[in-house]
């Protein structure tokens, strides 16, 4: 059966809001519209009740206590608050002085982690950017080797947003706890898809966002550990002292209610969703590799999320490939569209060659992806790659047995 | 990014795709000029083969392209434009004409520059093979 076009395979970017989430949110637009901080009337109490129910739902998804959930506008804010907030709180020297403390992160983190770390570097903190091996994974051993007596914070994402690889987060957390170092993880791609328990997994700070878990955009949560150790953060927003003083500002009640509902649904359905998506992702990867020569699935073979496939097709350029499959919404590893002409820094960090990094697609599946859609994608991508290879001078050279990396190109 | 209808049309039905032989074979053919410009790490490689008569008329042209849709369209269009022209006429084609014809946005102007460069490089190659002095200056290096 032909699927309805276009097909959405960009769930790692964002996803459809679950209709059950929308339904839960609706009363909060027009009926229960009170400010959750208003303590002296029914409207305020209703808003507060919605927010606190959501806090319970969010906490339950990650094995936390509701008091440990801080509402944010999304994972970018959560990452900023966690990283800058912890660095400023635990700094070894005051502002304006050098040697304020050491931070460990990795080169293929999301920009929402890298850029706050770079800002802290300019403010007198030292940052180590760990480099993964070809499998893309950051191990506890890598973090251990980078630890110093003045290390104050480690920030390692749970699963990578471009390649879906899973870092050794529980082990890194354990190491951090042994050394009394604060551990933050950007769990945007992980939470809601995979079982999470901040106690078992030794997490101090964890950020995630609503729209990656079939909830609304513009809302997220930051888990901040309250005991063993009690983690403190310096706020970024000053104001009314909401959220235990860590995040002032009137709460996005509607969004928070949707976020909570999305967490509840993920908790109930993640096992079933995960199993189904893993099967579909494997089919996508193996069928494409079978039909198209010189195809490479990027990242570790098994330690990957069930829903993200990142595949390089040698000798074809990513943007033109996207053009050939325009009824499949997905991402390309080539950043040509952003005018930088730079292939993905994540793929480059894995040692994927430039020409393969330019030739990659990220296909990310979601709750509503069907097998028919996967079959359609396999056919369509195969056709597009063959169309482009028949035009590709690099494919000719490969067929002639010429090593492309040995050619002296006239770079621009 | 939204592509113009002309870019999409060239992408779907590229004109004159092909070559006049393997990279080795065309090296020794004096009737063929070869232009390869760009680099895989930049995400664009254009290859232009031109078959030129002893009188200096481009009788046939074939291209291959690794690059975005605009790069493919630019090289496809270039082959259409140079076929039947003398080498001097072909050298007068400017990248701005390609930009205009394909309605390329500013971020894709480099694709048209590459197409112009590939024409120039292929003609230079043909001239060199036939002992004809070069009449053009080296192209601008920065894109």
Coordinates of C-alpha atoms in Angstrom, one line a residue:
Chain A
X1 CA 0.0 0.0 0.0
X2 CA 1.4 3.4 -0.9
X3 CA 1.8 5.7 2.1
X4 CA 0.4 9.2 2.3
X5 CA 3.0 11.7 1.1
X6 CA 5.0 13.5 2.3
X7 CA 6.5 11.1 4.8
X8 CA 7.9 12.5 8.1
X9 CA 11.3 11.0 9.0
X10 CA 12.8 13.8 11.0
X11 CA 11.6 13.0 14.5
X12 CA 15.0 13.7 16.0
X13 CA 14.4 17.4 14.9
X14 CA 10.9 17.5 16.3
X15 CA 7.8 15.5 16.1
X16 CA 4.0 15.5 15.9
X17 CA 2.3 16.5 19.1
X18 CA 0.3 13.5 20.3
X19 CA -3.4 14.3 20.0
X20 CA -3.9 13.0 23.5
X21 CA -1.4 15.7 24.6
X22 CA -3.3 18.4 22.8
X23 CA -6.5 17.3 24.4
X24 CA -5.0 17.6 27.8
X25 CA -3.7 21.1 27.0
X26 CA -6.9 22.6 25.6
X27 CA -8.8 23.5 28.8
X28 CA -5.7 25.4 30.0
X29 CA -6.0 27.9 27.1
X30 CA -9.6 29.0 27.6
X31 CA -10.9 27.8 30.9
X32 CA -8.1 27.1 33.4
X33 CA -6.0 30.1 32.3
X34 CA -4.9 31.2 35.7
X35 CA -1.3 32.1 36.6
X36 CA -0.1 29.1 38.6
X37 CA 1.6 31.6 41.0
X38 CA -1.7 33.3 41.9
X39 CA -2.4 32.0 45.4
X40 CA -5.7 33.6 46.2
X41 CA -8.3 32.4 43.6
X42 CA -9.6 29.3 41.9
X43 CA -8.0 30.2 38.6
X44 CA -4.5 30.2 40.1
X45 CA -5.2 27.0 42.0
X46 CA -6.3 25.2 38.9
X47 CA -3.1 26.3 37.0
X48 CA -1.0 25.2 39.9
X49 CA -2.7 21.8 40.0
X50 CA -2.0 21.4 36.3
X51 CA 1.7 22.3 36.8
X52 CA 2.1 20.1 39.8
X53 CA 0.5 17.1 38.2
X54 CA 2.8 17.5 35.2
X55 CA 5.8 17.8 37.6
X56 CA 4.8 14.4 39.0
X57 CA 4.5 12.9 35.5
X58 CA 7.9 14.3 34.4
X59 CA 9.6 13.1 37.6
X60 CA 8.0 9.6 37.2
X61 CA 9.5 9.3 33.7
X62 CA 13.1 9.6 35.0
X63 CA 12.8 8.2 38.5
X64 CA 13.1 11.5 40.3
X65 CA 11.2 13.3 42.9
X66 CA 8.7 16.0 41.7
X67 CA 10.6 18.6 43.7
X68 CA 13.6 18.0 41.6
X69 CA 12.0 19.2 38.3
X70 CA 12.6 22.8 37.1
X71 CA 10.5 24.0 34.2
X72 CA 12.3 25.5 31.3
X73 CA 11.6 26.6 27.7
X74 CA 13.3 23.6 26.3
X75 CA 16.6 21.7 26.3
X76 CA 18.7 24.6 25.1
X77 CA 17.7 26.6 28.2
X78 CA 18.0 23.5 30.4
X79 CA 21.6 22.9 29.1
X80 CA 22.5 26.6 29.6
X81 CA 21.1 26.7 33.1
X82 CA 22.7 23.4 34.1
X83 CA 26.2 24.2 32.7
X84 CA 26.5 27.9 33.4
X85 CA 24.5 27.6 36.6
X86 CA 26.7 24.9 38.0
X87 CA 30.0 26.4 36.8
X88 CA 29.2 29.7 38.4
X89 CA 28.0 28.1 41.6
X90 CA 31.0 25.8 42.0
X91 CA 33.7 28.1 40.6
X92 CA 37.0 27.8 42.3
X93 CA 37.8 31.5 41.8
X94 CA 35.6 34.6 41.5
X95 CA 34.7 36.3 38.3
X96 CA 37.6 38.0 36.5
X97 CA 40.2 35.6 37.8
X98 CA 41.8 32.7 35.9
X99 CA 41.7 29.0 36.9
X100 CA 38.0 29.0 37.9
X101 CA 37.7 25.3 37.4
X102 CA 37.8 22.5 34.8
X103 CA 34.9 21.2 32.8
X104 CA 34.7 18.1 30.6
X105 CA 32.5 17.7 27.6
X106 CA 32.8 16.2 24.1
X107 CA 33.3 17.7 20.6
X108 CA 30.2 16.1 19.2
X109 CA 27.8 17.5 21.8
X110 CA 24.9 19.7 20.6
X111 CA 25.7 23.3 20.1
X112 CA 23.5 24.1 23.1
X113 CA 26.2 22.4 25.3
X114 CA 29.3 23.4 23.3
X115 CA 28.5 27.1 23.1
X116 CA 27.8 27.6 26.9
X117 CA 31.1 25.7 27.5
X118 CA 32.9 28.0 25.1
X119 CA 31.5 31.0 26.9
X120 CA 32.7 29.6 30.2
X121 CA 36.2 29.2 28.7
X122 CA 36.2 32.9 27.9
X123 CA 35.2 33.6 31.6
X124 CA 38.2 31.8 33.0
X125 CA 37.1 28.1 33.1
X126 CA 39.1 25.4 31.4
X127 CA 37.2 23.0 29.2
X128 CA 38.3 19.6 27.8
X129 CA 36.5 18.5 24.7
X130 CA 36.7 14.7 24.5
X131 CA 37.0 13.2 21.0
X132 CA 35.2 10.0 20.3
X133 CA 36.5 7.1 18.3
X134 CA 34.9 5.9 15.1
X135 CA 32.0 4.4 17.0
X136 CA 31.0 7.8 18.3
X137 CA 30.8 6.7 21.9
X138 CA 32.2 8.6 25.0
X139 CA 33.2 6.0 27.6
X140 CA 33.8 6.4 31.3
X141 CA 37.4 5.6 30.7
X142 CA 37.8 8.6 28.4
X143 CA 36.2 10.9 31.1
X144 CA 38.4 9.3 33.8
X145 CA 41.5 10.0 31.8
X146 CA 40.5 13.7 31.5
X147 CA 39.6 14.2 35.1
X148 CA 41.8 16.6 37.1
X149 CA 41.8 17.7 40.8
X150 CA 40.1 20.9 39.8
X151 CA 37.3 19.3 37.6
X152 CA 34.0 20.7 38.8
X153 CA 31.6 19.6 36.1
X154 CA 31.1 16.9 33.4
X155 CA 28.5 17.3 30.7
X156 CA 28.0 14.4 28.4
X157 CA 24.9 13.9 26.3
X158 CA 23.1 10.6 26.8
X159 CA 22.4 9.9 23.1
X160 CA 23.7 11.8 20.1
X161 CA 21.1 13.8 18.1
X162 CA 22.7 13.1 14.7
X163 CA 23.9 9.5 14.9
X164 CA 21.9 8.2 17.9
X165 CA 24.9 6.7 19.6
X166 CA 24.6 6.0 23.3
X167 CA 27.3 7.2 25.7
X168 CA 28.3 5.4 28.9
X169 CA 26.2 7.7 31.0
X170 CA 25.6 5.6 34.1
X171 CA 29.3 4.7 34.3
X172 CA 30.3 8.3 33.8
X173 CA 27.8 9.3 36.5
X174 CA 29.3 6.8 38.9
X175 CA 32.8 8.1 38.3
X176 CA 31.6 11.7 38.9
X177 CA 30.0 10.8 42.1
X178 CA 33.1 9.0 43.4
X179 CA 35.1 12.2 42.7
X180 CA 32.4 14.6 43.9
X181 CA 32.1 16.2 40.4
X182 CA 28.7 17.5 39.2
X183 CA 27.4 15.4 36.3
X184 CA 25.0 16.9 33.7
X185 CA 23.5 15.0 30.8
X186 CA 21.7 16.5 27.8
X187 CA 19.1 13.7 27.5
X188 CA 16.9 15.3 24.8
X189 CA 17.1 12.3 22.5
X190 CA 17.1 9.7 25.2
X191 CA 14.4 10.5 27.7
X192 CA 11.0 9.2 26.7
X193 CA 12.5 6.7 24.3
X194 CA 14.7 4.7 26.7
X195 CA 14.3 3.8 30.4
X196 CA 15.8 6.4 32.7
X197 CA 16.4 6.3 36.4
X198 CA 18.4 9.3 37.8
X199 CA 19.2 7.3 41.0
X200 CA 20.4 4.1 39.3
X201 CA 22.1 6.1 36.5
X202 CA 23.9 8.5 38.9
X203 CA 22.7 11.8 37.3
X204 CA 22.9 15.2 39.0
X205 CA 21.5 17.4 36.2
X206 CA 19.4 16.2 33.2
X207 CA 17.8 18.3 30.6
X208 CA 15.1 17.3 28.1
X209 CA 12.4 19.0 26.0
X210 CA 8.8 18.4 25.2
X211 CA 8.7 18.5 21.5
X212 CA 11.1 15.5 21.1
X213 CA 8.7 13.3 23.1
X214 CA 5.5 14.1 21.1
X215 CA 4.7 17.0 23.4
X216 CA 4.5 20.8 22.6
X217 CA 7.5 23.0 21.5
X218 CA 8.7 25.7 23.8
X219 CA 8.7 23.7 27.1
X220 CA 11.3 21.6 28.7
X221 CA 12.5 20.4 32.1
X222 CA 15.7 20.3 34.0
X223 CA 16.2 17.7 36.7
X224 CA 18.2 19.1 39.6
X225 CA 19.3 16.6 42.2
X226 CA 18.2 17.5 45.8
X227 CA 20.1 15.0 47.9
X228 CA 23.4 13.1 47.8
X229 CA 24.6 15.6 46.7
X230 CA 22.2 18.6 46.8
X231 CA 23.0 20.4 43.6
X232 CA 22.8 24.2 43.5
X233 CA 22.6 26.4 40.5
X234 CA 23.1 30.1 39.9
X235 CA 20.0 31.4 38.1
X236 CA 20.3 32.9 34.6
X237 CA 16.9 34.7 34.8
X238 CA 16.4 37.1 37.8
X239 CA 12.8 37.9 38.7
X240 CA 10.0 36.5 40.8
X241 CA 11.9 33.6 42.2
X242 CA 9.8 30.9 40.6
X243 CA 11.1 27.3 40.5
X244 CA 13.0 27.4 43.7
X245 CA 14.7 30.6 42.6
X246 CA 16.4 28.8 39.7
X247 CA 14.2 30.0 36.9
X248 CA 12.1 33.1 37.4
X249 CA 9.2 33.8 35.0
X250 CA 5.5 33.0 34.9
X251 CA 5.1 29.3 34.0
X252 CA 4.0 28.2 30.6
X253 CA 1.1 26.3 32.2
X254 CA -0.4 25.1 29.0
X255 CA 2.9 23.8 27.7
X256 CA 3.8 22.2 31.0
X257 CA 0.5 20.3 31.2
X258 CA 1.2 19.0 27.7
X259 CA 4.8 18.1 28.6
X260 CA 3.5 16.1 31.6
X261 CA 1.0 14.3 29.5
X262 CA 3.7 13.5 26.9
X263 CA 5.9 12.1 29.7
X264 CA 3.1 9.9 31.0
X265 CA 2.4 8.5 27.5
X266 CA 6.1 7.8 26.9
X267 CA 6.4 6.0 30.2
X268 CA 3.5 3.8 29.3
X269 CA 4.4 3.2 25.6
X270 CA 8.2 3.4 25.3
X271 CA 8.8 -0.4 25.4
X272 CA 6.3 -1.1 22.6
X273 CA 7.4 1.9 20.6
X274 CA 11.1 1.1 21.0
X275 CA 10.8 -2.5 19.9
X276 CA 8.8 -1.6 16.8
X277 CA 11.1 1.3 15.8
X278 CA 14.2 -0.8 16.3
X279 CA 12.8 -3.4 13.8
X280 CA 12.0 -0.6 11.3
X281 CA 15.3 1.1 11.7
X282 CA 17.2 -2.2 11.1
X283 CA 15.1 -2.9 8.0
X284 CA 15.9 0.6 6.7
X285 CA 19.6 0.2 7.3
X286 CA 20.0 -3.4 6.0
X287 CA 17.9 -3.0 2.9
X288 CA 19.6 0.2 1.9
X289 CA 23.1 -1.3 2.4
X290 CA 22.0 -4.4 0.4
X291 CA 20.8 -2.3 -2.6
X292 CA 23.4 0.4 -2.7
X293 CA 27.1 -0.3 -2.8
X294 CA 29.5 1.9 -0.7
X295 CA 26.9 2.6 2.0
X296 CA 28.0 3.2 5.5
X297 CA 25.8 3.2 8.7
X298 CA 27.5 5.8 10.9
X299 CA 28.1 5.3 14.6
X300 CA 28.3 2.2 16.8
X301 CA 26.5 -0.9 15.3
X302 CA 24.4 -1.7 18.3
X303 CA 24.8 1.0 21.0
X304 CA 22.3 3.4 19.2
X305 CA 18.8 4.6 19.8
X306 CA 16.1 2.6 18.1
X307 CA 14.8 5.5 16.1
X308 CA 17.8 7.2 14.5
X309 CA 19.6 6.0 11.4
X310 CA 22.5 8.0 9.9
X311 CA 23.7 6.6 6.6
X312 CA 26.3 7.8 4.2
X313 CA 26.0 7.0 0.5
X314 CA 29.4 7.5 -1.1
X315 CA 29.9 9.8 -4.1
X316 CA 26.6 11.6 -3.9
X317 CA 26.1 15.0 -2.2
X318 CA 23.5 15.2 0.6
X319 CA 21.6 18.2 -0.5
X320 CA 21.0 16.9 -4.0
X321 CA 20.0 13.6 -2.5
X322 CA 17.4 15.4 -0.4
X323 CA 16.1 17.0 -3.6
X324 CA 15.7 13.5 -5.1
X325 CA 13.6 12.3 -2.1
X326 CA 11.7 15.5 -1.6
X327 CA 8.6 13.7 -0.3
X328 CA 10.6 12.2 2.6
X329 CA 11.3 14.8 5.2
X330 CA 14.7 14.1 6.8
X331 CA 18.0 15.8 7.4
X332 CA 21.3 15.8 5.5
X333 CA 24.7 15.6 7.2
X334 CA 25.9 18.2 4.7
X335 CA 25.4 21.8 6.0
X336 CA 25.6 23.1 2.5
X337 CA 22.2 24.7 2.9
X338 CA 23.5 26.8 5.7
X339 CA 26.0 28.3 3.4
X340 CA 29.0 27.2 5.4
X341 CA 29.9 24.4 3.0
X342 CA 31.0 22.4 6.0
X343 CA 30.0 18.8 6.5
X344 CA 28.6 17.8 9.8
X345 CA 31.0 18.3 12.7
X346 CA 29.5 15.3 14.4
X347 CA 30.4 13.0 11.5
X348 CA 33.8 14.6 11.1
X349 CA 34.5 13.9 14.8
X350 CA 34.0 10.2 14.1
X351 CA 36.6 10.4 11.3
X352 CA 34.0 10.0 8.6
X353 CA 35.7 11.4 5.5
X354 CA 34.5 14.7 4.1
X355 CA 33.0 13.2 1.0
X356 CA 31.1 10.6 3.0
X357 CA 30.0 13.2 5.6
X358 CA 28.6 15.3 2.7
X359 CA 26.7 12.3 1.5
X360 CA 24.8 11.4 4.6
X361 CA 21.1 11.3 5.6
X362 CA 19.7 11.2 9.0
X363 CA 16.4 9.4 9.0
X364 CA 14.7 9.5 12.4
X365 CA 11.6 7.5 13.0
X366 CA 8.8 8.1 15.4
X367 CA 5.6 7.0 17.0
X368 CA 3.6 7.2 13.8
X369 CA 6.2 5.8 11.3
X370 CA 4.7 2.8 9.5
X371 CA 6.4 -0.1 7.7
X372 CA 4.9 1.1 4.4
X373 CA 6.7 4.4 4.9
X374 CA 10.0 2.6 5.5
X375 CA 9.5 0.5 2.4
X376 CA 8.7 3.6 0.4
X377 CA 11.8 5.4 1.7
X378 CA 14.0 2.4 0.8
X379 CA 12.8 2.4 -2.8
X380 CA 12.9 6.2 -3.2
X381 CA 16.4 6.6 -1.7
X382 CA 17.8 3.7 -3.8
X383 CA 16.4 5.3 -6.9
X384 CA 17.8 8.8 -6.1
X385 CA 21.3 7.5 -5.2
X386 CA 21.4 5.7 -8.5
X387 CA 20.2 8.7 -10.4
X388 CA 22.9 10.9 -8.8
X389 CA 25.7 8.3 -9.1
X390 CA 25.1 8.1 -12.8
X391 CA 26.0 11.8 -12.8
X392 CA 28.8 11.6 -10.2
X393 CA 32.4 12.1 -11.4
X394 CA 33.6 10.7 -8.1
X395 CA 31.7 7.4 -8.6
X396 CA 33.4 7.1 -12.0
X397 CA 36.8 7.5 -10.4
X398 CA 35.9 5.0 -7.8
X399 CA 34.9 2.5 -10.5
X400 CA 38.2 3.2 -12.3
X401 CA 40.0 2.3 -9.1
X402 CA 41.3 5.8 -8.4
X403 CA 41.7 6.7 -4.7
X404 CA 39.8 9.9 -4.4
X405 CA 41.5 10.9 -1.2
X406 CA 44.9 10.9 -3.1
X407 CA 43.8 13.4 -5.7
X408 CA 44.9 17.0 -5.3
X409 CA 41.6 18.8 -5.5
X410 CA 41.4 22.5 -6.4
X411 CA 39.8 23.6 -3.2
X412 CA 37.8 26.8 -3.1
Chain B
X1 CA 15.6 25.8 0.5
X2 CA 13.3 26.4 -2.3
X3 CA 14.7 25.7 -5.8
X4 CA 13.6 27.5 -8.9
X5 CA 11.6 25.5 -11.4
X6 CA 14.5 25.6 -13.8
X7 CA 16.9 24.1 -11.3
X8 CA 14.4 21.3 -10.5
X9 CA 13.9 20.7 -14.2
X10 CA 17.7 20.3 -14.9
X11 CA 18.1 18.2 -11.8
X12 CA 15.3 15.8 -13.0
X13 CA 16.4 15.8 -16.6
X14 CA 20.0 16.8 -16.7
X15 CA 21.3 17.5 -20.3
X16 CA 24.5 15.9 -21.6
X17 CA 25.4 13.7 -18.7
X18 CA 28.5 11.6 -19.5
X19 CA 32.1 11.7 -20.6
X20 CA 34.2 11.0 -23.6
X21 CA 36.1 8.3 -21.9
X22 CA 37.7 7.4 -18.6
X23 CA 40.0 9.9 -16.8
X24 CA 43.0 8.1 -18.4
X25 CA 41.6 7.9 -21.9
X26 CA 40.8 11.6 -22.2
X27 CA 44.2 12.6 -21.0
X28 CA 45.7 11.6 -24.4
X29 CA 42.9 12.8 -26.6
X30 CA 43.8 16.0 -28.3
X31 CA 40.2 16.7 -29.5
X32 CA 38.9 16.6 -25.9
X33 CA 39.4 19.2 -23.2
X34 CA 38.8 18.3 -19.6
X35 CA 37.9 20.6 -16.8
X36 CA 37.6 19.3 -13.2
X37 CA 36.9 21.9 -10.5
X38 CA 35.9 21.9 -6.9
X39 CA 36.7 19.4 -4.2
X40 CA 34.8 16.7 -2.4
X41 CA 35.3 18.3 1.0
X42 CA 33.5 21.4 -0.2
X43 CA 30.6 19.3 -1.4
X44 CA 31.1 20.2 -5.1
X45 CA 33.0 18.6 -7.9
X46 CA 32.3 19.5 -11.5
X47 CA 33.7 17.6 -14.5
X48 CA 33.3 19.0 -18.0
X49 CA 34.5 17.2 -21.1
X50 CA 34.4 19.2 -24.4
X51 CA 35.0 17.8 -27.9
X52 CA 36.5 20.5 -30.0
X53 CA 37.0 20.6 -33.8
X54 CA 40.4 21.7 -35.2
X55 CA 38.7 25.0 -36.1
X56 CA 38.0 25.6 -32.4
X57 CA 34.3 24.8 -32.4
X58 CA 32.9 22.9 -29.4
X59 CA 31.0 20.1 -31.2
X60 CA 29.9 18.3 -28.1
X61 CA 30.0 18.6 -24.3
X62 CA 29.4 16.2 -21.4
X63 CA 29.3 16.8 -17.7
X64 CA 29.3 14.9 -14.5
X65 CA 28.7 16.6 -11.1
X66 CA 28.9 15.8 -7.4
X67 CA 27.1 18.6 -5.7
X68 CA 23.8 20.2 -4.8
X69 CA 20.9 20.6 -7.1
X70 CA 22.1 24.1 -8.1
X71 CA 25.5 22.7 -9.0
X72 CA 24.0 20.0 -11.1
X73 CA 21.7 22.5 -12.9
X74 CA 24.6 25.0 -13.4
X75 CA 26.8 22.4 -15.1
X76 CA 23.9 21.0 -17.1
X77 CA 23.1 24.5 -18.4
X78 CA 26.7 25.2 -19.2
X79 CA 26.9 22.2 -21.5
X80 CA 23.8 23.4 -23.3
X81 CA 25.2 26.9 -23.7
X82 CA 28.6 25.9 -25.0
X83 CA 27.6 23.3 -27.5
X84 CA 28.1 24.7 -31.1
X85 CA 30.0 27.7 -29.8
X86 CA 33.6 28.6 -30.6
X87 CA 36.0 28.3 -27.7
X88 CA 36.2 32.1 -27.6
X89 CA 32.5 32.5 -27.5
X90 CA 32.3 29.9 -24.7
X91 CA 34.9 31.8 -22.7
X92 CA 32.7 34.9 -22.7
X93 CA 30.0 33.1 -20.7
X94 CA 29.8 34.7 -17.3
X95 CA 28.7 33.1 -14.1
X96 CA 26.2 35.9 -13.6
X97 CA 24.3 34.8 -16.7
X98 CA 23.9 31.3 -15.1
X99 CA 22.8 32.9 -11.9
X100 CA 20.1 34.8 -13.8
X101 CA 19.0 32.0 -16.0
X102 CA 18.5 29.6 -13.0
X103 CA 17.4 32.2 -10.5
X104 CA 20.1 31.1 -8.0
X105 CA 20.0 32.6 -4.5
X106 CA 23.1 34.3 -3.2
X107 CA 24.2 31.2 -1.2
X108 CA 24.3 29.2 -4.5
X109 CA 26.4 31.7 -6.5
X110 CA 29.5 29.6 -6.0
X111 CA 27.8 26.8 -8.1
X112 CA 27.7 29.2 -11.1
X113 CA 31.3 30.2 -10.5
X114 CA 32.3 26.6 -10.6
X115 CA 30.5 26.1 -13.8
X116 CA 32.3 29.1 -15.4
X117 CA 35.6 27.7 -14.0
X118 CA 34.9 24.3 -15.5
X119 CA 34.4 25.8 -19.0
X120 CA 37.6 27.8 -18.7
X121 CA 39.6 24.9 -17.4
X122 CA 38.3 22.5 -20.1
X123 CA 39.2 25.0 -22.9
X124 CA 42.6 25.6 -21.3
X125 CA 43.2 21.9 -21.3
X126 CA 42.3 21.6 -25.0
X127 CA 44.5 24.6 -25.9
X128 CA 47.4 23.1 -24.0
X129 CA 47.0 19.8 -25.7
X130 CA 47.0 21.5 -29.1
X131 CA 49.9 23.9 -28.4
X132 CA 47.6 27.0 -28.5
X133 CA 48.7 29.9 -26.2
X134 CA 46.3 30.6 -23.4
X135 CA 44.3 33.8 -23.8
X136 CA 42.7 33.9 -20.5
X137 CA 44.0 35.0 -17.1
X138 CA 43.9 32.7 -14.2
X139 CA 40.5 32.7 -12.5
X140 CA 40.0 34.4 -9.2
X141 CA 41.0 32.0 -6.4
X142 CA 38.6 33.1 -3.7
X143 CA 35.0 32.0 -3.8

